[in-house]
Amino acid sequence: MERQEELVRAAYDLLADRGFEGLRTRDVAAKVGVNIATLHYYFPTKEKLIRGVVGYAMGQFRSTLTPAGAPGEQLRAHFAGLRRLAREEPALFTVMGELAMRAHRDRAIGAIVREVDKTWQAMLAALLRHAAKEGAIATEANPDELAALIVATLKGAFILPPDGRDPRAVDRQLRTLERLIA
Amino acid sequence: MERQEELVRAAYDLLADRGFEGLRTRDVAAKVGVNIATLHYYFPTKEKLIRGVVGYAMGQFRSTLTPAGAPGEQLRAHFAGLRRLAREEPALFTVMGELAMRAHRDRAIGAIVREVDKTWQAMLAALLRHAAKEGAIATEANPDELAALIVATLKGAFILPPDGRDPRAVDRQLRTLERLIA
DNA sequence: CAGTTATTCAATCATCTGATTGATGGAAAG
DNA sequence: CTTTCCATCAATCAGATGATTGAATAACTG
């Protein structure tokens, strides 16, 4: 793997593990087994490194936003994909949470997070419209507002404190939400 | 105001402003106009100060969890109260978000956050049961799961990055959620 | 008032942390 | 082979940061 990529991935892992509060450039370098100066060779400042992490995380997430399958199945598939991601790459959601909080204080990150949210929401709205046409949806609510609500709910579900290590808590909530709209 | 309380309130404000990442004991003391040693006189360690902030924030929030009014009106009143709180004390939600993230890494804070969430959720479930009996609710979903979902949604709604300074975004989502279940 | 306790402060520490510097080894270019 | 460029490292810096110390002051007690 490229040094640059290794460093970003290490920073990503440490961010998930300790949050921005505990993210240290030294630890990132150490995790890759490299001198601090080497880190600064690739990322002149900590900020630049963080931008790298943002790009990496958003890329990871974006890759889950292109559900395949028959139109009517897409919404279900998307939810299933999110459940799988929650199981297999929980760090991603922790990082997303950290970024969401930081977005309040960092305009650049805020813009990126909002942009991804908007894409996600637009995709959901489209799926909802599709599903509505097929009568697979029980509510007549505005698809855009409903999509915004789903995004908020999912973010909230993932941010909630780990419930006595019940990994199925998120799973259950996703299913409840699915049932509520379908 | 008591010194101790002043310090906690200052820390609370700074936490909302800069997150855990940017919370400095010096700044807390300075905000109160007091020497750092004075802060350490009341709070031997930064951790103890943070515990104070947790107690303060949770108290603030708990005080909003006792809606009044006719049983049938309580759910509506609770949502209205949350909307008002989002308008008038937005810092509380930022702090709750910070605590939610920290709960992943701090067992003590995790326990507190979970406990408050549980209380909140139980109250919501009771309200939902009431509302269901009166036929004021459209869905037959399990009140407990529905309550958990609402908690998640509200958390998510408040954590989402400020949308181009549209303070009504949260408002709109709360109304959508209300309509979806009622 | 004398003695004791509760607050507050100036000064200082030890450590942490992001960043820089100058040097070294190796690969690529001529 | 020599020159140039890339990647890396050891050493170090300056400023930040949580915490401590000992003294000064105020408030209370008997």
PDB file of N, CA, C and O in Angstrom, chain A residues 7 12 44 68 74 76 110 112 137 145 156 177:
ATOM      1  N   LEU A   7      -1.053   5.890   5.904  1.00  0.00           N
ATOM      2  CA  LEU A   7      -1.183   6.903   6.951  1.00  0.00           C
ATOM      3  C   LEU A   7      -2.644   7.299   7.150  1.00  0.00           C
ATOM      4  O   LEU A   7      -3.114   7.416   8.287  1.00  0.00           O
ATOM      5  N   TYR A  12      -7.523   7.024  10.269  1.00  0.00           N
ATOM      6  CA  TYR A  12      -8.945   6.646  10.276  1.00  0.00           C
ATOM      7  C   TYR A  12      -9.226   5.681  11.433  1.00  0.00           C
ATOM      8  O   TYR A  12     -10.166   5.881  12.210  1.00  0.00           O
ATOM      9  N   PRO A  44       1.668  17.902   5.325  1.00  0.00           N
ATOM     10  CA  PRO A  44       2.355  19.009   5.983  1.00  0.00           C
ATOM     11  C   PRO A  44       1.763  19.370   7.341  1.00  0.00           C
ATOM     12  O   PRO A  44       2.465  19.753   8.252  1.00  0.00           O
ATOM     13  N   ALA A  68     -28.053  -2.008  -5.972  1.00  0.00           N
ATOM     14  CA  ALA A  68     -28.419  -2.641  -7.242  1.00  0.00           C
ATOM     15  C   ALA A  68     -29.708  -3.441  -7.054  1.00  0.00           C
ATOM     16  O   ALA A  68     -30.264  -3.479  -5.968  1.00  0.00           O
ATOM     17  N   GLN A  74     -34.750  -2.163  -4.334  1.00  0.00           N
ATOM     18  CA  GLN A  74     -33.597  -1.333  -4.001  1.00  0.00           C
ATOM     19  C   GLN A  74     -33.633  -0.778  -2.580  1.00  0.00           C
ATOM     20  O   GLN A  74     -32.623  -0.746  -1.895  1.00  0.00           O
ATOM     21  N   ARG A  76     -35.137  -1.996   0.032  1.00  0.00           N
ATOM     22  CA  ARG A  76     -34.837  -3.085   0.949  1.00  0.00           C
ATOM     23  C   ARG A  76     -33.342  -3.428   0.901  1.00  0.00           C
ATOM     24  O   ARG A  76     -32.695  -3.640   1.929  1.00  0.00           O
ATOM     25  N   GLY A 110     -17.933  20.512   7.217  1.00  0.00           N
ATOM     26  CA  GLY A 110     -19.380  20.664   7.187  1.00  0.00           C
ATOM     27  C   GLY A 110     -19.907  20.581   5.769  1.00  0.00           C
ATOM     28  O   GLY A 110     -20.905  19.898   5.498  1.00  0.00           O
ATOM     29  N   ILE A 112     -18.562  19.103   3.197  1.00  0.00           N
ATOM     30  CA  ILE A 112     -18.424  17.742   2.669  1.00  0.00           C
ATOM     31  C   ILE A 112     -19.506  16.826   3.233  1.00  0.00           C
ATOM     32  O   ILE A 112     -20.173  16.088   2.508  1.00  0.00           O
ATOM     33  N   ILE A 137     -45.418   1.314  -0.358  1.00  0.00           N
ATOM     34  CA  ILE A 137     -45.223   2.215   0.777  1.00  0.00           C
ATOM     35  C   ILE A 137     -46.564   2.652   1.346  1.00  0.00           C
ATOM     36  O   ILE A 137     -47.519   2.920   0.589  1.00  0.00           O
ATOM     37  N   GLU A 145     -38.962  14.834   2.457  1.00  0.00           N
ATOM     38  CA  GLU A 145     -38.934  14.978   3.910  1.00  0.00           C
ATOM     39  C   GLU A 145     -38.773  13.629   4.579  1.00  0.00           C
ATOM     40  O   GLU A 145     -38.070  13.490   5.587  1.00  0.00           O
ATOM     41  N   GLY A 156     -28.756   8.829  13.910  1.00  0.00           N
ATOM     42  CA  GLY A 156     -29.020   8.716  15.338  1.00  0.00           C
ATOM     43  C   GLY A 156     -28.813   7.303  15.836  1.00  0.00           C
ATOM     44  O   GLY A 156     -28.195   7.077  16.873  1.00  0.00           O
ATOM     45  N   LEU A 177     -37.933   0.908  11.464  1.00  0.00           N
ATOM     46  CA  LEU A 177     -38.091   2.030  10.541  1.00  0.00           C
ATOM     47  C   LEU A 177     -38.642   1.543   9.204  1.00  0.00           C
ATOM     48  O   LEU A 177     -39.553   2.146   8.633  1.00  0.00           O
TER      49      LEU A 177
END
